[in-house]
Amino acid sequence: MTVIDGKKISEEIQNEISAEVKKIRSSGGKIPHLAAVLVGNDGASETYVGGKVKACEKVGFKSTLVRLPGTVSENDLLKKIAELNCDNDIDGFIVQLPLPKHISDRKVIETIDPKKDVDGFHPVNVGRMALNLPSYLPATPYGILQLIERYKIETTGKNCVVIGRSHIVGSPMSILMARNAYPGNCTVTITHSKTKNLKEICLSADILIVALGKAEFLTADYVKQGTVVIDVGITRVKSDKTKSGWKLLGDVKYDEVAPKCSFITPVPGGVGPMTITALLMNTLKASKMEIYT
Ligand code: NAD
């Protein structure tokens, strides 16, 4: 059994990006520039955006944090997005979700210029992904593809079962694993809260991607010997064994599932560190105009 080290791979990729930025700088090229829009002051969103800005600084990107009050009108937010769309110095930007209830996520996402949509949430990018055309891939699925690729995990002809059908993880993951590409070429089954016989379906999986958001849901009886298990879940639970008083749990009951796996991602330190790195990869692509030439 191999434990997939997302922290190590993430550092590896960030070092590669840093080296590329150094080259760009020394040749007088344009430094990649990511902007993040943060509406309101939700604690978790602050942490996520803070992590993204810090990662940009680490690899040598420029970053801009646009803070707007939680009371901002939908119209004013859409105007800000239109400004960012036209700002030639900004290569890509994200609007941190969730947004306050009076603002439509859909309208916001659809206002972002697909060429700058480094989160890969715009319908144009989702459509291009489904057609296997160059597109920005949503960060978490893109990060998972990187882990599969860098650990040289065979995917062609394998049965891949995805648990969860969210627009940010499960659904894009199922599209990507079925594409005629590597990683991909799997026979994919996507499952969700209404799926019957989940255990039976999971037992047919060679690759199991678990993204339902229920701590330690997947027990050993769902997994056949030799399966590749990718645990996307992150749930914060109280713990009297840690200094902070809490710990992170994945969707997989790691201790009992790991011995049956050929590869497994731990939580923390598996998929989590890859998400921000994938956003940096998309931003570099945006600055090089690799997707939309
Ligand atoms: P979500 O709540 O949007 O979607 C959950 C999905 O799971 C739904 O499609 C639902 O139908 C399905 N589901 C729920 N109960 C089920 C059951 N009993 N059987 C089968 N399917 C079931 O969640 P999400 O945004 O996709 O996130 C999933 C998990 O991944 C969360 O724990 C989240 O924190 C984590 N996450 C981690 C990262 C990362 O960077 N590692 C990124 C995004 C999400």
CSV table of C-alpha atoms and ligand atoms in Angstrom, one decimal:
chain,number,residue,atom,x,y,z
A,1,MET,CA,0.0,0.0,0.0
A,2,THR,CA,1.3,3.4,-1.0
A,3,VAL,CA,0.2,6.5,0.9
A,4,ILE,CA,-0.1,9.4,-1.6
A,5,ASP,CA,1.7,12.4,-0.2
A,6,GLY,CA,-0.2,15.4,-1.4
A,7,LYS,CA,1.9,17.8,0.6
A,8,LYS,CA,5.1,16.6,-1.1
A,9,ILE,CA,3.6,16.7,-4.7
A,10,SER,CA,2.1,20.1,-4.0
A,11,GLU,CA,5.5,21.4,-2.9
A,12,GLU,CA,7.1,19.8,-5.9
A,13,ILE,CA,4.7,21.5,-8.3
A,14,GLN,CA,5.0,24.9,-6.5
A,15,ASN,CA,8.8,24.7,-6.9
A,16,GLU,CA,8.3,24.0,-10.6
A,17,ILE,CA,6.0,27.1,-10.8
A,18,SER,CA,8.5,29.2,-8.8
A,19,ALA,CA,11.3,28.2,-11.2
A,20,GLU,CA,9.1,29.2,-14.2
A,21,VAL,CA,8.3,32.6,-12.6
A,22,LYS,CA,12.0,33.3,-12.0
A,23,LYS,CA,12.6,32.6,-15.7
A,24,ILE,CA,9.7,34.9,-16.7
A,25,ARG,CA,11.1,37.6,-14.4
A,26,SER,CA,14.7,37.4,-15.7
A,27,SER,CA,13.5,37.6,-19.3
A,28,GLY,CA,11.4,40.7,-18.5
A,29,GLY,CA,8.1,38.9,-19.1
A,30,LYS,CA,4.8,39.6,-17.4
A,31,ILE,CA,4.5,38.2,-13.8
A,32,PRO,CA,1.3,36.0,-13.4
A,33,HIS,CA,-1.3,37.9,-11.4
A,34,LEU,CA,-4.2,36.4,-9.6
A,35,ALA,CA,-7.0,38.4,-8.0
A,36,ALA,CA,-9.4,37.1,-5.3
A,37,VAL,CA,-12.7,38.7,-4.5
A,38,LEU,CA,-13.9,38.2,-0.9
A,39,VAL,CA,-17.4,39.3,0.0
A,40,GLY,CA,-18.2,39.7,3.7
A,41,ASN,CA,-16.1,38.3,6.5
A,42,ASP,CA,-16.9,34.6,6.9
A,43,GLY,CA,-14.1,33.0,8.9
A,44,ALA,CA,-13.6,29.9,6.6
A,45,SER,CA,-13.7,32.0,3.4
A,46,GLU,CA,-11.1,34.4,5.0
A,47,THR,CA,-8.9,31.4,5.7
A,48,TYR,CA,-9.2,29.9,2.2
A,49,VAL,CA,-8.6,33.3,0.4
A,50,GLY,CA,-5.7,34.0,2.8
A,51,GLY,CA,-4.1,30.6,1.8
A,52,LYS,CA,-4.5,31.4,-1.9
A,53,VAL,CA,-2.9,34.9,-1.5
A,54,LYS,CA,0.0,33.4,0.5
A,55,ALA,CA,0.6,30.6,-2.1
A,56,CYS,CA,0.8,33.3,-4.8
A,57,GLU,CA,3.4,35.2,-2.9
A,58,LYS,CA,5.4,31.9,-2.3
A,59,VAL,CA,5.7,31.1,-6.0
A,60,GLY,CA,6.4,34.8,-7.0
A,61,PHE,CA,3.0,35.6,-8.5
A,62,LYS,CA,1.3,39.0,-8.0
A,63,SER,CA,-1.9,38.8,-6.1
A,64,THR,CA,-4.7,41.3,-5.4
A,65,LEU,CA,-7.3,40.8,-2.7
A,66,VAL,CA,-10.6,42.6,-3.4
A,67,ARG,CA,-12.6,42.9,-0.2
A,68,LEU,CA,-16.3,43.9,-0.5
A,69,PRO,CA,-18.7,44.2,2.5
A,70,GLY,CA,-21.3,41.5,3.0
A,71,THR,CA,-23.9,44.1,2.3
A,72,VAL,CA,-22.6,44.8,-1.3
A,73,SER,CA,-25.4,44.7,-3.9
A,74,GLU,CA,-25.4,42.0,-6.5
A,75,ASN,CA,-25.2,44.8,-9.1
A,76,ASP,CA,-22.1,46.3,-7.6
A,77,LEU,CA,-20.4,42.9,-7.3
A,78,LEU,CA,-21.2,42.3,-11.0
A,79,LYS,CA,-19.7,45.7,-11.9
A,80,LYS,CA,-16.5,44.8,-10.0
A,81,ILE,CA,-16.3,41.6,-11.9
A,82,ALA,CA,-16.7,43.5,-15.2
A,83,GLU,CA,-13.8,45.7,-14.1
A,84,LEU,CA,-11.6,42.7,-13.4
A,85,ASN,CA,-12.5,41.2,-16.8
A,86,CYS,CA,-11.1,44.3,-18.4
A,87,ASP,CA,-8.0,44.8,-16.3
A,88,ASN,CA,-5.1,43.8,-18.5
A,89,ASP,CA,-2.8,43.2,-15.6
A,90,ILE,CA,-4.9,40.6,-14.0
A,91,ASP,CA,-4.6,37.2,-15.7
A,92,GLY,CA,-7.2,35.3,-13.7
A,93,PHE,CA,-9.5,35.8,-10.7
A,94,ILE,CA,-11.8,34.0,-8.4
A,95,VAL,CA,-14.8,35.0,-6.4
A,96,GLN,CA,-14.8,33.1,-3.1
A,97,LEU,CA,-17.9,31.1,-2.5
A,98,PRO,CA,-20.3,30.9,-0.8
A,99,LEU,CA,-21.8,34.4,-1.4
A,100,PRO,CA,-24.4,36.1,0.8
A,101,LYS,CA,-27.9,34.9,0.1
A,102,HIS,CA,-29.0,38.0,-1.7
A,103,ILE,CA,-26.4,37.4,-4.5
A,104,SER,CA,-26.8,34.7,-7.1
A,105,ASP,CA,-23.7,32.5,-7.4
A,106,ARG,CA,-24.8,31.6,-10.9
A,107,LYS,CA,-25.1,35.2,-12.2
A,108,VAL,CA,-21.7,35.9,-10.6
A,109,ILE,CA,-20.0,32.9,-12.2
A,110,GLU,CA,-21.5,33.6,-15.6
A,111,THR,CA,-20.3,37.2,-15.5
A,112,ILE,CA,-16.6,36.2,-15.2
A,113,ASP,CA,-14.8,36.2,-18.5
A,114,PRO,CA,-14.2,32.4,-19.2
A,115,LYS,CA,-10.6,33.4,-20.2
A,116,LYS,CA,-10.0,34.6,-16.6
A,117,ASP,CA,-12.1,31.9,-14.9
A,118,VAL,CA,-9.2,30.1,-13.1
A,119,ASP,CA,-11.7,28.3,-10.8
A,120,GLY,CA,-13.1,26.6,-13.9
A,121,PHE,CA,-16.7,27.1,-12.8
A,122,HIS,CA,-18.0,29.1,-15.8
A,123,PRO,CA,-20.4,27.0,-18.1
A,124,VAL,CA,-18.0,27.6,-21.0
A,125,ASN,CA,-15.1,26.0,-19.1
A,126,VAL,CA,-17.3,23.2,-17.9
A,127,GLY,CA,-18.6,22.6,-21.4
A,128,ARG,CA,-15.1,22.7,-22.8
A,129,MET,CA,-13.9,20.2,-20.2
A,130,ALA,CA,-16.8,17.8,-21.1
A,131,LEU,CA,-15.8,18.1,-24.8
A,132,ASN,CA,-12.1,17.4,-23.8
A,133,LEU,CA,-11.1,20.8,-25.2
A,134,PRO,CA,-8.5,23.0,-23.4
A,135,SER,CA,-10.2,24.5,-20.4
A,136,TYR,CA,-9.5,25.6,-16.8
A,137,LEU,CA,-10.2,22.6,-14.7
A,138,PRO,CA,-11.8,23.1,-11.3
A,139,ALA,CA,-9.0,23.1,-8.7
A,140,THR,CA,-9.8,20.0,-6.6
A,141,PRO,CA,-10.4,17.6,-9.5
A,142,TYR,CA,-7.3,19.1,-11.3
A,143,GLY,CA,-5.3,18.4,-8.1
A,144,ILE,CA,-6.5,14.8,-8.0
A,145,LEU,CA,-5.5,14.3,-11.6
A,146,GLN,CA,-2.0,15.5,-10.7
A,147,LEU,CA,-1.8,13.0,-7.9
A,148,ILE,CA,-2.8,10.2,-10.1
A,149,GLU,CA,-0.4,11.2,-12.8
A,150,ARG,CA,2.6,11.8,-10.6
A,151,TYR,CA,2.1,8.5,-8.8
A,152,LYS,CA,1.8,6.9,-12.3
A,153,ILE,CA,-1.5,5.2,-11.3
A,154,GLU,CA,-2.9,3.2,-14.2
A,155,THR,CA,-6.4,4.3,-15.1
A,156,THR,CA,-7.2,3.0,-18.6
A,157,GLY,CA,-10.0,0.5,-18.6
A,158,LYS,CA,-10.4,0.6,-14.8
A,159,ASN,CA,-13.7,0.9,-13.0
A,160,CYS,CA,-13.9,4.3,-11.3
A,161,VAL,CA,-16.6,5.0,-8.8
A,162,VAL,CA,-17.2,8.6,-7.7
A,163,ILE,CA,-19.3,9.2,-4.5
A,164,GLY,CA,-20.9,12.7,-4.7
A,165,ARG,CA,-22.1,14.7,-7.6
A,166,SER,CA,-21.3,18.3,-6.6
A,167,HIS,CA,-20.4,20.8,-9.3
A,168,ILE,CA,-17.0,21.4,-7.7
A,169,VAL,CA,-15.8,17.8,-7.1
A,170,GLY,CA,-17.9,14.8,-7.9
A,171,SER,CA,-19.5,15.8,-11.2
A,172,PRO,CA,-16.3,17.2,-12.9
A,173,MET,CA,-14.3,14.2,-11.5
A,174,SER,CA,-16.6,11.8,-13.2
A,175,ILE,CA,-16.3,13.6,-16.5
A,176,LEU,CA,-12.5,13.8,-16.2
A,177,MET,CA,-12.0,10.1,-15.4
A,178,ALA,CA,-14.2,9.1,-18.4
A,179,ARG,CA,-12.3,11.3,-20.9
A,180,ASN,CA,-10.2,9.8,-23.6
A,181,ALA,CA,-7.0,10.9,-22.0
A,182,TYR,CA,-4.6,10.1,-19.2
A,183,PRO,CA,-5.6,10.2,-16.4
A,184,GLY,CA,-9.0,9.0,-17.7
A,185,ASN,CA,-10.3,6.2,-20.0
A,186,CYS,CA,-12.1,4.7,-17.0
A,187,THR,CA,-15.6,3.2,-16.9
A,188,VAL,CA,-17.1,5.6,-14.5
A,189,THR,CA,-20.1,5.3,-12.2
A,190,ILE,CA,-21.2,8.4,-10.4
A,191,THR,CA,-23.2,7.9,-7.2
A,192,HIS,CA,-25.1,10.2,-4.9
A,193,SER,CA,-27.5,10.4,-1.9
A,194,LYS,CA,-30.2,8.6,-3.8
A,195,THR,CA,-28.1,5.8,-5.1
A,196,LYS,CA,-29.2,2.3,-4.2
A,197,ASN,CA,-26.7,-0.5,-3.5
A,198,LEU,CA,-23.8,1.9,-2.9
A,199,LYS,CA,-21.8,-0.8,-1.2
A,200,GLU,CA,-22.2,-3.2,-4.1
A,201,ILE,CA,-21.2,-0.5,-6.6
A,202,CYS,CA,-18.1,0.5,-4.5
A,203,LEU,CA,-17.0,-3.1,-4.4
A,204,SER,CA,-16.7,-3.0,-8.2
A,205,ALA,CA,-14.3,-0.1,-8.1
A,206,ASP,CA,-10.7,-0.2,-9.0
A,207,ILE,CA,-10.5,3.5,-8.3
A,208,LEU,CA,-12.8,5.0,-5.6
A,209,ILE,CA,-13.1,8.8,-5.4
A,210,VAL,CA,-15.0,9.7,-2.2
A,211,ALA,CA,-16.5,13.2,-1.9
A,212,LEU,CA,-19.7,13.2,0.1
A,213,GLY,CA,-18.7,15.2,3.2
A,214,LYS,CA,-19.5,12.6,5.9
A,215,ALA,CA,-16.7,11.9,8.2
A,216,GLU,CA,-15.4,8.3,8.1
A,217,PHE,CA,-18.4,7.1,6.0
A,218,LEU,CA,-16.5,4.7,3.8
A,219,THR,CA,-15.6,1.6,5.8
A,220,ALA,CA,-13.5,-1.4,4.8
A,221,ASP,CA,-16.5,-3.5,3.7
A,222,TYR,CA,-17.0,-1.0,0.8
A,223,VAL,CA,-13.6,-1.6,-0.6
A,224,LYS,CA,-12.1,-4.6,-2.4
A,225,GLN,CA,-8.4,-5.6,-2.1
A,226,GLY,CA,-6.1,-3.4,-4.2
A,227,THR,CA,-8.4,-0.4,-4.8
A,228,VAL,CA,-7.0,3.1,-5.3
A,229,VAL,CA,-8.9,5.3,-2.8
A,230,ILE,CA,-8.9,9.1,-3.1
A,231,ASP,CA,-10.5,10.7,-0.1
A,232,VAL,CA,-11.7,14.3,-0.8
A,233,GLY,CA,-13.7,14.8,2.4
A,234,ILE,CA,-12.7,17.3,5.0
A,235,THR,CA,-14.8,17.5,8.2
A,236,ARG,CA,-13.6,19.3,11.3
A,237,VAL,CA,-14.4,17.4,14.5
A,238,LYS,CA,-13.7,18.1,18.2
A,239,SER,CA,-10.8,16.2,19.6
A,240,ASP,CA,-9.3,16.1,23.1
A,241,LYS,CA,-6.1,14.6,21.7
A,242,THR,CA,-4.9,17.8,19.8
A,243,LYS,CA,-3.7,21.1,21.2
A,244,SER,CA,-6.2,23.1,19.1
A,245,GLY,CA,-9.1,21.0,20.4
A,246,TRP,CA,-10.2,19.8,16.9
A,247,LYS,CA,-8.9,17.6,14.1
A,248,LEU,CA,-9.7,17.0,10.4
A,249,LEU,CA,-11.4,13.7,9.3
A,250,GLY,CA,-11.8,12.4,5.7
A,251,ASP,CA,-14.8,10.6,4.3
A,252,VAL,CA,-12.8,7.3,4.6
A,253,LYS,CA,-12.3,5.3,7.7
A,254,TYR,CA,-8.5,5.4,7.1
A,255,ASP,CA,-7.2,2.8,9.5
A,256,GLU,CA,-9.4,0.0,8.4
A,257,VAL,CA,-9.5,0.9,4.6
A,258,ALA,CA,-5.8,1.7,4.1
A,259,PRO,CA,-4.5,-1.9,4.5
A,260,LYS,CA,-6.8,-3.0,1.6
A,261,CYS,CA,-5.7,-0.3,-0.8
A,262,SER,CA,-3.0,-0.2,-3.5
A,263,PHE,CA,-2.9,3.6,-3.1
A,264,ILE,CA,-4.7,5.9,-0.6
A,265,THR,CA,-4.7,9.6,0.1
A,266,PRO,CA,-4.6,10.5,3.8
A,267,VAL,CA,-6.6,13.4,5.5
A,268,PRO,CA,-5.0,15.8,6.1
A,269,GLY,CA,-2.1,15.8,3.6
A,270,GLY,CA,-3.7,14.1,0.6
A,271,VAL,CA,-6.0,16.0,-1.7
A,272,GLY,CA,-6.3,19.1,0.4
A,273,PRO,CA,-2.8,20.6,-0.3
A,274,MET,CA,-3.4,20.1,-4.0
A,275,THR,CA,-6.3,22.4,-4.4
A,276,ILE,CA,-4.5,25.7,-4.0
A,277,THR,CA,-1.6,24.3,-6.1
A,278,ALA,CA,-4.0,23.5,-9.0
A,279,LEU,CA,-5.3,27.1,-8.8
A,280,LEU,CA,-1.7,28.3,-9.2
A,281,MET,CA,-1.3,26.0,-12.2
A,282,ASN,CA,-4.5,27.5,-13.8
A,283,THR,CA,-3.2,31.1,-13.1
A,284,LEU,CA,0.1,30.3,-14.8
A,285,LYS,CA,-1.8,28.9,-17.8
A,286,ALA,CA,-3.9,32.1,-17.9
A,287,SER,CA,-0.9,34.3,-17.9
A,288,LYS,CA,0.7,32.3,-20.7
A,289,MET,CA,-2.7,32.3,-22.5
A,290,GLU,CA,-2.4,28.5,-22.9
A,291,ILE,CA,-6.1,27.7,-22.8
A,292,TYR,CA,-7.5,30.4,-25.0
A,293,THR,CA,-4.9,31.3,-27.5
B,1,NAD,P1,-21.6,18.6,-1.4
B,1,NAD,O1,-22.3,18.6,-0.1
B,1,NAD,O2,-21.8,19.7,-2.4
B,1,NAD,O3,-21.9,17.3,-2.2
B,1,NAD,C1,-22.0,16.1,-1.5
B,1,NAD,C2,-22.5,15.0,-2.5
B,1,NAD,O4,-22.4,13.8,-1.8
B,1,NAD,C3,-23.9,15.2,-3.0
B,1,NAD,O5,-23.8,15.1,-4.4
B,1,NAD,C4,-24.7,14.1,-2.4
B,1,NAD,O6,-25.7,13.6,-3.3
B,1,NAD,C5,-23.6,13.0,-2.1
B,1,NAD,N1,-24.0,12.2,-0.9
B,1,NAD,C6,-24.4,12.7,0.3
B,1,NAD,N2,-24.7,11.6,1.1
B,1,NAD,C7,-24.5,10.5,0.4
B,1,NAD,C8,-24.6,9.1,0.7
B,1,NAD,N3,-25.0,8.7,1.9
B,1,NAD,N4,-24.2,8.3,-0.3
B,1,NAD,C9,-23.8,8.7,-1.5
B,1,NAD,N5,-23.7,10.0,-1.8
B,1,NAD,C10,-24.0,10.9,-0.9
B,1,NAD,O7,-20.0,18.4,-1.1
B,1,NAD,P2,-18.7,18.8,-1.9
B,1,NAD,O8,-18.6,20.3,-2.0
B,1,NAD,O9,-18.6,18.0,-3.1
B,1,NAD,O10,-17.6,18.3,-0.8
B,1,NAD,C11,-17.5,17.0,-0.4
B,1,NAD,C12,-16.4,16.9,0.7
B,1,NAD,O11,-15.2,17.2,0.1
B,1,NAD,C13,-16.6,17.8,1.9
B,1,NAD,O12,-16.2,17.2,3.0
B,1,NAD,C14,-15.8,19.0,1.5
B,1,NAD,O13,-15.3,19.7,2.7
B,1,NAD,C15,-14.6,18.3,0.8
B,1,NAD,N6,-13.9,19.2,-0.1
B,1,NAD,C16,-12.5,19.1,0.0
B,1,NAD,C17,-11.8,19.8,-0.9
B,1,NAD,C18,-10.3,19.8,-0.8
B,1,NAD,O14,-9.6,20.7,-1.2
B,1,NAD,N7,-9.8,18.6,-0.3
B,1,NAD,C19,-12.4,20.6,-1.9
B,1,NAD,C20,-13.7,20.6,-2.0
B,1,NAD,C21,-14.5,19.9,-1.1
